[in-house]
């Protein structure tokens, strides 16, 4: 028995037991996740610890057994293969039953599939819940933005109405001013015409008075001549 025999023994044991060690470590790791229920975390921890313990125990027993009875490299390899075959015999029996009638092993396969489906559904639900929260936040932001836009539009409409009222008032003031200016212009000619009429009337009265006086003088002259 040489060192090469022990190296080959270590490689064989590692190749066959690495899968169980990795799966057991994953189960122990998943048992620490808070997203799982307490019962699931306990099952993961117990199953992972058991799987790792069995793999480590098989490696230890094989080492002790070969150290005790192996006398050559061939003996240590044969003993390692026998131990590993004994450890894998349950898997071979399960595969044989599945080959004979897959309904006998359908429950185990369905259980694994259902477990995977449940995990996938849980992950999708978590994603949907997070996306729904984001959608609700976006809806709230849109509602606030819509209210802000409506308030701005109302303010713009009020400002437009105020501007139109101011322009209307200015137009009315201008019209009133124009009307007052026209009335003043009309009043001034009227007053001038009244003054002209009064002057004409005065002149006519004075002329009539002078005519009357001249007529009286003529009458007096005629009366004196006749006398």
PDB file of C-alpha atoms in Angstrom:
ATOM      1  CA  UNK A   1       0.000   0.000   0.000  1.00  0.00           C
ATOM      2  CA  UNK A   2       1.598   3.247  -1.168  1.00  0.00           C
ATOM      3  CA  UNK A   3       0.759   6.920  -1.087  1.00  0.00           C
ATOM      4  CA  UNK A   4      -0.678   6.690  -4.624  1.00  0.00           C
ATOM      5  CA  UNK A   5      -3.311   4.255  -3.357  1.00  0.00           C
ATOM      6  CA  UNK A   6      -4.424   6.693  -0.662  1.00  0.00           C
ATOM      7  CA  UNK A   7      -4.559   9.509  -3.249  1.00  0.00           C
ATOM      8  CA  UNK A   8      -6.763   7.393  -5.528  1.00  0.00           C
ATOM      9  CA  UNK A   9      -8.926   6.491  -2.521  1.00  0.00           C
ATOM     10  CA  UNK A  10      -9.349  10.200  -1.629  1.00  0.00           C
ATOM     11  CA  UNK A  11     -10.266  11.107  -5.194  1.00  0.00           C
ATOM     12  CA  UNK A  12     -12.895   8.339  -5.413  1.00  0.00           C
ATOM     13  CA  UNK A  13     -14.466   9.224  -2.096  1.00  0.00           C
ATOM     14  CA  UNK A  14     -14.492  12.948  -2.929  1.00  0.00           C
ATOM     15  CA  UNK A  15     -16.039  12.336  -6.364  1.00  0.00           C
ATOM     16  CA  UNK A  16     -18.877  10.240  -4.927  1.00  0.00           C
ATOM     17  CA  UNK A  17     -19.506  12.179  -1.703  1.00  0.00           C
ATOM     18  CA  UNK A  18     -19.108  15.745  -3.022  1.00  0.00           C
ATOM     19  CA  UNK A  19     -22.714  15.832  -4.272  1.00  0.00           C
ATOM     20  CA  UNK A  20     -24.103  14.937  -0.842  1.00  0.00           C
ATOM     21  CA  UNK A  21     -21.842  17.459   0.890  1.00  0.00           C
ATOM     22  CA  UNK A  22     -22.870  20.260  -1.474  1.00  0.00           C
ATOM     23  CA  UNK A  23     -26.593  19.459  -1.211  1.00  0.00           C
ATOM     24  CA  UNK A  24     -26.367  19.242   2.567  1.00  0.00           C
ATOM     25  CA  UNK A  25     -24.555  22.585   2.748  1.00  0.00           C
ATOM     26  CA  UNK A  26     -27.239  24.179   0.566  1.00  0.00           C
ATOM     27  CA  UNK A  27     -29.985  22.854   2.830  1.00  0.00           C
ATOM     28  CA  UNK A  28     -28.232  24.259   5.890  1.00  0.00           C
ATOM     29  CA  UNK A  29     -27.796  27.590   4.093  1.00  0.00           C
ATOM     30  CA  UNK A  30     -31.492  27.748   3.113  1.00  0.00           C
ATOM     31  CA  UNK A  31     -32.476  26.992   6.715  1.00  0.00           C
ATOM     32  CA  UNK A  32     -31.087  30.429   7.659  1.00  0.00           C
ATOM     33  CA  UNK A  33     -33.379  32.307   5.222  1.00  0.00           C
ATOM     34  CA  UNK A  34     -36.100  34.296   6.949  1.00  0.00           C
ATOM     35  CA  UNK A  35     -38.502  34.002   3.977  1.00  0.00           C
ATOM     36  CA  UNK A  36     -39.111  30.320   4.824  1.00  0.00           C
ATOM     37  CA  UNK A  37     -41.488  29.208   7.549  1.00  0.00           C
ATOM     38  CA  UNK A  38     -40.164  27.916  10.833  1.00  0.00           C
ATOM     39  CA  UNK A  39     -41.138  24.301  10.015  1.00  0.00           C
ATOM     40  CA  UNK A  40     -39.392  24.451   6.639  1.00  0.00           C
ATOM     41  CA  UNK A  41     -36.266  25.944   8.181  1.00  0.00           C
ATOM     42  CA  UNK A  42     -36.134  23.147  10.766  1.00  0.00           C
ATOM     43  CA  UNK A  43     -36.565  20.473   8.082  1.00  0.00           C
ATOM     44  CA  UNK A  44     -33.851  22.060   5.938  1.00  0.00           C
ATOM     45  CA  UNK A  45     -31.437  22.209   8.837  1.00  0.00           C
ATOM     46  CA  UNK A  46     -32.061  18.634   9.991  1.00  0.00           C
ATOM     47  CA  UNK A  47     -31.892  17.260   6.440  1.00  0.00           C
ATOM     48  CA  UNK A  48     -28.725  19.182   5.549  1.00  0.00           C
ATOM     49  CA  UNK A  49     -26.996  18.262   8.801  1.00  0.00           C
ATOM     50  CA  UNK A  50     -27.920  14.590   8.371  1.00  0.00           C
ATOM     51  CA  UNK A  51     -26.740  14.478   4.756  1.00  0.00           C
ATOM     52  CA  UNK A  52     -23.401  16.107   5.560  1.00  0.00           C
ATOM     53  CA  UNK A  53     -22.946  13.896   8.630  1.00  0.00           C
ATOM     54  CA  UNK A  54     -23.588  10.720   6.628  1.00  0.00           C
ATOM     55  CA  UNK A  55     -21.106  11.769   3.948  1.00  0.00           C
ATOM     56  CA  UNK A  56     -18.426  12.628   6.513  1.00  0.00           C
ATOM     57  CA  UNK A  57     -19.111   9.398   8.435  1.00  0.00           C
ATOM     58  CA  UNK A  58     -18.835   7.321   5.250  1.00  0.00           C
ATOM     59  CA  UNK A  59     -15.472   8.920   4.436  1.00  0.00           C
ATOM     60  CA  UNK A  60     -14.231   8.299   7.984  1.00  0.00           C
ATOM     61  CA  UNK A  61     -15.410   4.673   8.094  1.00  0.00           C
ATOM     62  CA  UNK A  62     -13.870   3.926   4.695  1.00  0.00           C
ATOM     63  CA  UNK A  63     -10.574   5.418   5.833  1.00  0.00           C
ATOM     64  CA  UNK A  64     -10.513   3.389   9.057  1.00  0.00           C
ATOM     65  CA  UNK A  65     -11.612   0.195   7.273  1.00  0.00           C
ATOM     66  CA  UNK A  66      -8.966   0.461   4.543  1.00  0.00           C
ATOM     67  CA  UNK A  67      -6.271   1.381   7.033  1.00  0.00           C
ATOM     68  CA  UNK A  68      -7.113  -1.741   8.995  1.00  0.00           C
ATOM     69  CA  UNK A  69      -7.357  -4.407   6.264  1.00  0.00           C
ATOM     70  CA  UNK A  70      -5.988  -2.975   2.997  1.00  0.00           C
ATOM     71  CA  UNK A  71      -2.553  -4.345   2.087  1.00  0.00           C
ATOM     72  CA  UNK A  72      -2.192  -3.038  -1.475  1.00  0.00           C
ATOM     73  CA  UNK A  73      -3.391  -0.279  -3.752  1.00  0.00           C
ATOM     74  CA  UNK A  74      -5.831  -2.685  -5.391  1.00  0.00           C
ATOM     75  CA  UNK A  75      -7.354  -3.599  -2.034  1.00  0.00           C
ATOM     76  CA  UNK A  76      -7.938   0.019  -1.020  1.00  0.00           C
ATOM     77  CA  UNK A  77      -9.591   0.834  -4.365  1.00  0.00           C
ATOM     78  CA  UNK A  78     -11.836  -2.265  -4.226  1.00  0.00           C
ATOM     79  CA  UNK A  79     -12.863  -1.553  -0.641  1.00  0.00           C
ATOM     80  CA  UNK A  80     -13.663   2.075  -1.509  1.00  0.00           C
ATOM     81  CA  UNK A  81     -15.834   1.034  -4.451  1.00  0.00           C
ATOM     82  CA  UNK A  82     -17.691  -1.513  -2.278  1.00  0.00           C
ATOM     83  CA  UNK A  83     -18.423   1.066   0.427  1.00  0.00           C
ATOM     84  CA  UNK A  84     -19.626   3.613  -2.126  1.00  0.00           C
ATOM     85  CA  UNK A  85     -21.815   1.013  -3.833  1.00  0.00           C
ATOM     86  CA  UNK A  86     -23.436   0.171  -0.502  1.00  0.00           C
ATOM     87  CA  UNK A  87     -24.115   3.878   0.089  1.00  0.00           C
ATOM     88  CA  UNK A  88     -25.668   4.288  -3.367  1.00  0.00           C
ATOM     89  CA  UNK A  89     -27.747   1.118  -3.342  1.00  0.00           C
ATOM     90  CA  UNK A  90     -30.918   2.991  -2.292  1.00  0.00           C
ATOM     91  CA  UNK A  91     -30.616   5.236  -5.336  1.00  0.00           C
ATOM     92  CA  UNK A  92     -30.297   2.225  -7.612  1.00  0.00           C
ATOM     93  CA  UNK A  93     -33.358   0.597  -6.041  1.00  0.00           C
ATOM     94  CA  UNK A  94     -35.365   3.788  -6.551  1.00  0.00           C
ATOM     95  CA  UNK A  95     -34.241   3.980 -10.208  1.00  0.00           C
ATOM     96  CA  UNK A  96     -35.223   0.318 -10.706  1.00  0.00           C
ATOM     97  CA  UNK A  97     -38.705   0.887  -9.275  1.00  0.00           C
ATOM     98  CA  UNK A  98     -39.129   3.946 -11.443  1.00  0.00           C
ATOM     99  CA  UNK A  99     -38.162   1.908 -14.511  1.00  0.00           C
ATOM    100  CA  UNK A 100     -40.652  -0.869 -13.632  1.00  0.00           C
ATOM    101  CA  UNK A 101     -43.601   1.431 -12.958  1.00  0.00           C
ATOM    102  CA  UNK A 102     -43.185   5.186 -12.782  1.00  0.00           C
ATOM    103  CA  UNK A 103     -46.459   5.520 -10.849  1.00  0.00           C
ATOM    104  CA  UNK A 104     -44.795   3.927  -7.814  1.00  0.00           C
ATOM    105  CA  UNK A 105     -42.306   6.778  -7.623  1.00  0.00           C
ATOM    106  CA  UNK A 106     -44.531   9.536  -9.025  1.00  0.00           C
ATOM    107  CA  UNK A 107     -45.300  10.874  -5.552  1.00  0.00           C
ATOM    108  CA  UNK A 108     -41.660  11.589  -4.786  1.00  0.00           C
ATOM    109  CA  UNK A 109     -41.083  13.225  -8.159  1.00  0.00           C
ATOM    110  CA  UNK A 110     -44.278  15.259  -7.821  1.00  0.00           C
ATOM    111  CA  UNK A 111     -43.263  16.343  -4.349  1.00  0.00           C
ATOM    112  CA  UNK A 112     -39.985  17.716  -5.682  1.00  0.00           C
ATOM    113  CA  UNK A 113     -41.742  19.377  -8.608  1.00  0.00           C
ATOM    114  CA  UNK A 114     -44.406  20.840  -6.329  1.00  0.00           C
ATOM    115  CA  UNK A 115     -41.729  22.159  -4.000  1.00  0.00           C
ATOM    116  CA  UNK A 116     -39.909  23.812  -6.885  1.00  0.00           C
ATOM    117  CA  UNK A 117     -43.157  25.230  -8.237  1.00  0.00           C
ATOM    118  CA  UNK A 118     -44.047  26.623  -4.824  1.00  0.00           C
ATOM    119  CA  UNK A 119     -40.657  28.277  -4.584  1.00  0.00           C
ATOM    120  CA  UNK A 120     -41.073  29.781  -8.029  1.00  0.00           C
ATOM    121  CA  UNK A 121     -44.591  30.985  -7.223  1.00  0.00           C
ATOM    122  CA  UNK A 122     -43.389  32.549  -3.990  1.00  0.00           C
ATOM    123  CA  UNK A 123     -40.624  34.339  -5.838  1.00  0.00           C
ATOM    124  CA  UNK A 124     -43.055  35.597  -8.481  1.00  0.00           C
ATOM    125  CA  UNK A 125     -45.489  36.762  -5.804  1.00  0.00           C
ATOM    126  CA  UNK A 126     -42.709  38.705  -4.130  1.00  0.00           C
ATOM    127  CA  UNK A 127     -41.790  40.344  -7.434  1.00  0.00           C
ATOM    128  CA  UNK A 128     -45.452  41.140  -8.177  1.00  0.00           C
ATOM    129  CA  UNK A 129     -45.895  42.674  -4.728  1.00  0.00           C
ATOM    130  CA  UNK A 130     -42.827  44.884  -5.200  1.00  0.00           C
ATOM    131  CA  UNK A 131     -43.977  45.900  -8.694  1.00  0.00           C
ATOM    132  CA  UNK A 132     -47.471  46.641  -7.363  1.00  0.00           C
ATOM    133  CA  UNK A 133     -45.949  48.903  -4.736  1.00  0.00           C
ATOM    134  CA  UNK A 134     -43.989  50.736  -7.422  1.00  0.00           C
ATOM    135  CA  UNK A 135     -47.146  51.073  -9.559  1.00  0.00           C
ATOM    136  CA  UNK A 136     -49.079  52.503  -6.599  1.00  0.00           C
ATOM    137  CA  UNK A 137     -46.323  55.035  -5.967  1.00  0.00           C
ATOM    138  CA  UNK A 138     -46.328  56.035  -9.637  1.00  0.00           C
ATOM    139  CA  UNK A 139     -50.118  56.402  -9.588  1.00  0.00           C
ATOM    140  CA  UNK A 140     -49.882  58.648  -6.530  1.00  0.00           C
ATOM    141  CA  UNK A 141     -47.232  60.767  -8.248  1.00  0.00           C
ATOM    142  CA  UNK A 142     -49.409  61.036 -11.374  1.00  0.00           C
ATOM    143  CA  UNK A 143     -52.428  62.045  -9.286  1.00  0.00           C
ATOM    144  CA  UNK A 144     -50.452  64.782  -7.554  1.00  0.00           C
ATOM    145  CA  UNK A 145     -49.069  65.953 -10.900  1.00  0.00           C
ATOM    146  CA  UNK A 146     -52.579  66.030 -12.391  1.00  0.00           C
ATOM    147  CA  UNK A 147     -53.861  68.098  -9.463  1.00  0.00           C
ATOM    148  CA  UNK A 148     -50.953  70.510  -9.860  1.00  0.00           C
ATOM    149  CA  UNK A 149     -51.661  70.883 -13.587  1.00  0.00           C
ATOM    150  CA  UNK A 150     -55.355  71.506 -12.889  1.00  0.00           C
ATOM    151  CA  UNK A 151     -54.517  74.190 -10.340  1.00  0.00           C
ATOM    152  CA  UNK A 152     -52.151  75.854 -12.816  1.00  0.00           C
ATOM    153  CA  UNK A 153     -54.852  75.775 -15.515  1.00  0.00           C
ATOM    154  CA  UNK A 154     -57.387  77.284 -13.115  1.00  0.00           C
ATOM    155  CA  UNK A 155     -54.934  80.048 -12.207  1.00  0.00           C
ATOM    156  CA  UNK A 156     -54.272  80.729 -15.887  1.00  0.00           C
ATOM    157  CA  UNK A 157     -58.023  80.869 -16.628  1.00  0.00           C
ATOM    158  CA  UNK A 158     -58.588  83.237 -13.702  1.00  0.00           C
ATOM    159  CA  UNK A 159     -55.734  85.454 -14.896  1.00  0.00           C
ATOM    160  CA  UNK A 160     -57.189  85.464 -18.432  1.00  0.00           C
ATOM    161  CA  UNK A 161     -60.633  86.442 -17.091  1.00  0.00           C
ATOM    162  CA  UNK A 162     -59.092  89.222 -15.010  1.00  0.00           C
ATOM    163  CA  UNK A 163     -57.168  90.497 -18.042  1.00  0.00           C
ATOM    164  CA  UNK A 164     -60.335  90.496 -20.185  1.00  0.00           C
ATOM    165  CA  UNK A 165     -62.227  92.379 -17.453  1.00  0.00           C
ATOM    166  CA  UNK A 166     -59.472  94.969 -17.256  1.00  0.00           C
ATOM    167  CA  UNK A 167     -59.433  95.379 -21.042  1.00  0.00           C
ATOM    168  CA  UNK A 168     -63.255  95.751 -21.081  1.00  0.00           C
ATOM    169  CA  UNK A 169     -63.104  98.402 -18.373  1.00  0.00           C
ATOM    170  CA  UNK A 170     -60.421 100.280 -20.283  1.00  0.00           C
ATOM    171  CA  UNK A 171     -62.537 100.168 -23.451  1.00  0.00           C
ATOM    172  CA  UNK A 172     -65.558 101.498 -21.555  1.00  0.00           C
ATOM    173  CA  UNK A 173     -63.465 104.306 -20.082  1.00  0.00           C
ATOM    174  CA  UNK A 174     -62.162 105.219 -23.527  1.00  0.00           C
ATOM    175  CA  UNK A 175     -65.701 105.206 -24.982  1.00  0.00           C
ATOM    176  CA  UNK A 176     -66.980 107.366 -22.136  1.00  0.00           C
ATOM    177  CA  UNK A 177     -64.083 109.766 -22.633  1.00  0.00           C
ATOM    178  CA  UNK A 178     -64.751 109.973 -26.369  1.00  0.00           C
ATOM    179  CA  UNK A 179     -68.454 110.556 -25.770  1.00  0.00           C
ATOM    180  CA  UNK A 180     -67.710 113.306 -23.254  1.00  0.00           C
ATOM    181  CA  UNK A 181     -65.307 114.959 -25.716  1.00  0.00           C
ATOM    182  CA  UNK A 182     -67.911 114.890 -28.503  1.00  0.00           C
ATOM    183  CA  UNK A 183     -70.564 116.333 -26.189  1.00  0.00           C
ATOM    184  CA  UNK A 184     -68.238 119.166 -25.208  1.00  0.00           C
ATOM    185  CA  UNK A 185     -67.500 119.922 -28.854  1.00  0.00           C
ATOM    186  CA  UNK A 186     -71.227 119.958 -29.632  1.00  0.00           C
ATOM    187  CA  UNK A 187     -71.987 122.246 -26.670  1.00  0.00           C
ATOM    188  CA  UNK A 188     -69.458 124.891 -27.699  1.00  0.00           C
ATOM    189  CA  UNK A 189     -70.973 125.559 -31.177  1.00  0.00           C
ATOM    190  CA  UNK A 190     -74.415 125.700 -29.654  1.00  0.00           C
ATOM    191  CA  UNK A 191     -73.279 128.390 -27.244  1.00  0.00           C
ATOM    192  CA  UNK A 192     -71.668 130.324 -30.082  1.00  0.00           C
ATOM    193  CA  UNK A 193     -74.894 130.166 -32.110  1.00  0.00           C
ATOM    194  CA  UNK A 194     -76.911 131.478 -29.149  1.00  0.00           C
ATOM    195  CA  UNK A 195     -74.581 134.487 -28.849  1.00  0.00           C
ATOM    196  CA  UNK A 196     -74.972 135.233 -32.584  1.00  0.00           C
ATOM    197  CA  UNK A 197     -78.767 135.052 -32.333  1.00  0.00           C
ATOM    198  CA  UNK A 198     -78.765 137.427 -29.382  1.00  0.00           C
ATOM    199  CA  UNK A 199     -76.564 139.881 -31.253  1.00  0.00           C
ATOM    200  CA  UNK A 200     -78.856 139.707 -34.314  1.00  0.00           C
ATOM    201  CA  UNK A 201     -81.914 140.203 -32.167  1.00  0.00           C
ATOM    202  CA  UNK A 202     -80.291 143.211 -30.470  1.00  0.00           C
ATOM    203  CA  UNK A 203     -79.332 144.713 -33.826  1.00  0.00           C
ATOM    204  CA  UNK A 204     -82.868 144.168 -35.193  1.00  0.00           C
ATOM    205  CA  UNK A 205     -84.390 145.735 -32.083  1.00  0.00           C
ATOM    206  CA  UNK A 206     -82.070 148.729 -32.324  1.00  0.00           C
ATOM    207  CA  UNK A 207     -82.874 149.141 -36.034  1.00  0.00           C
ATOM    208  CA  UNK A 208     -86.601 148.875 -35.355  1.00  0.00           C
ATOM    209  CA  UNK A 209     -86.290 151.422 -32.588  1.00  0.00           C
ATOM    210  CA  UNK A 210     -84.395 153.821 -34.865  1.00  0.00           C
ATOM    211  CA  UNK A 211     -87.009 153.335 -37.592  1.00  0.00           C
ATOM    212  CA  UNK A 212     -89.780 154.080 -35.137  1.00  0.00           C
ATOM    213  CA  UNK A 213     -87.982 157.176 -33.905  1.00  0.00           C
ATOM    214  CA  UNK A 214     -87.399 158.409 -37.468  1.00  0.00           C
ATOM    215  CA  UNK A 215     -91.071 157.754 -38.282  1.00  0.00           C
ATOM    216  CA  UNK A 216     -92.153 159.756 -35.226  1.00  0.00           C
ATOM    217  CA  UNK A 217     -89.869 162.628 -36.258  1.00  0.00           C
ATOM    218  CA  UNK A 218     -91.394 162.654 -39.717  1.00  0.00           C
ATOM    219  CA  UNK A 219     -94.915 162.640 -38.235  1.00  0.00           C
ATOM    220  CA  UNK A 220     -94.002 165.558 -35.971  1.00  0.00           C
ATOM    221  CA  UNK A 221     -92.555 167.485 -38.939  1.00  0.00           C
ATOM    222  CA  UNK A 222     -95.673 166.923 -41.009  1.00  0.00           C
ATOM    223  CA  UNK A 223     -97.857 167.976 -38.129  1.00  0.00           C
ATOM    224  CA  UNK A 224     -95.950 171.246 -37.733  1.00  0.00           C
ATOM    225  CA  UNK A 225     -96.181 171.963 -41.441  1.00  0.00           C
ATOM    226  CA  UNK A 226     -99.870 171.374 -41.455  1.00  0.00           C
ATOM    227  CA  UNK A 227    -100.291 173.621 -38.468  1.00  0.00           C
TER     228      UNK A 227
END
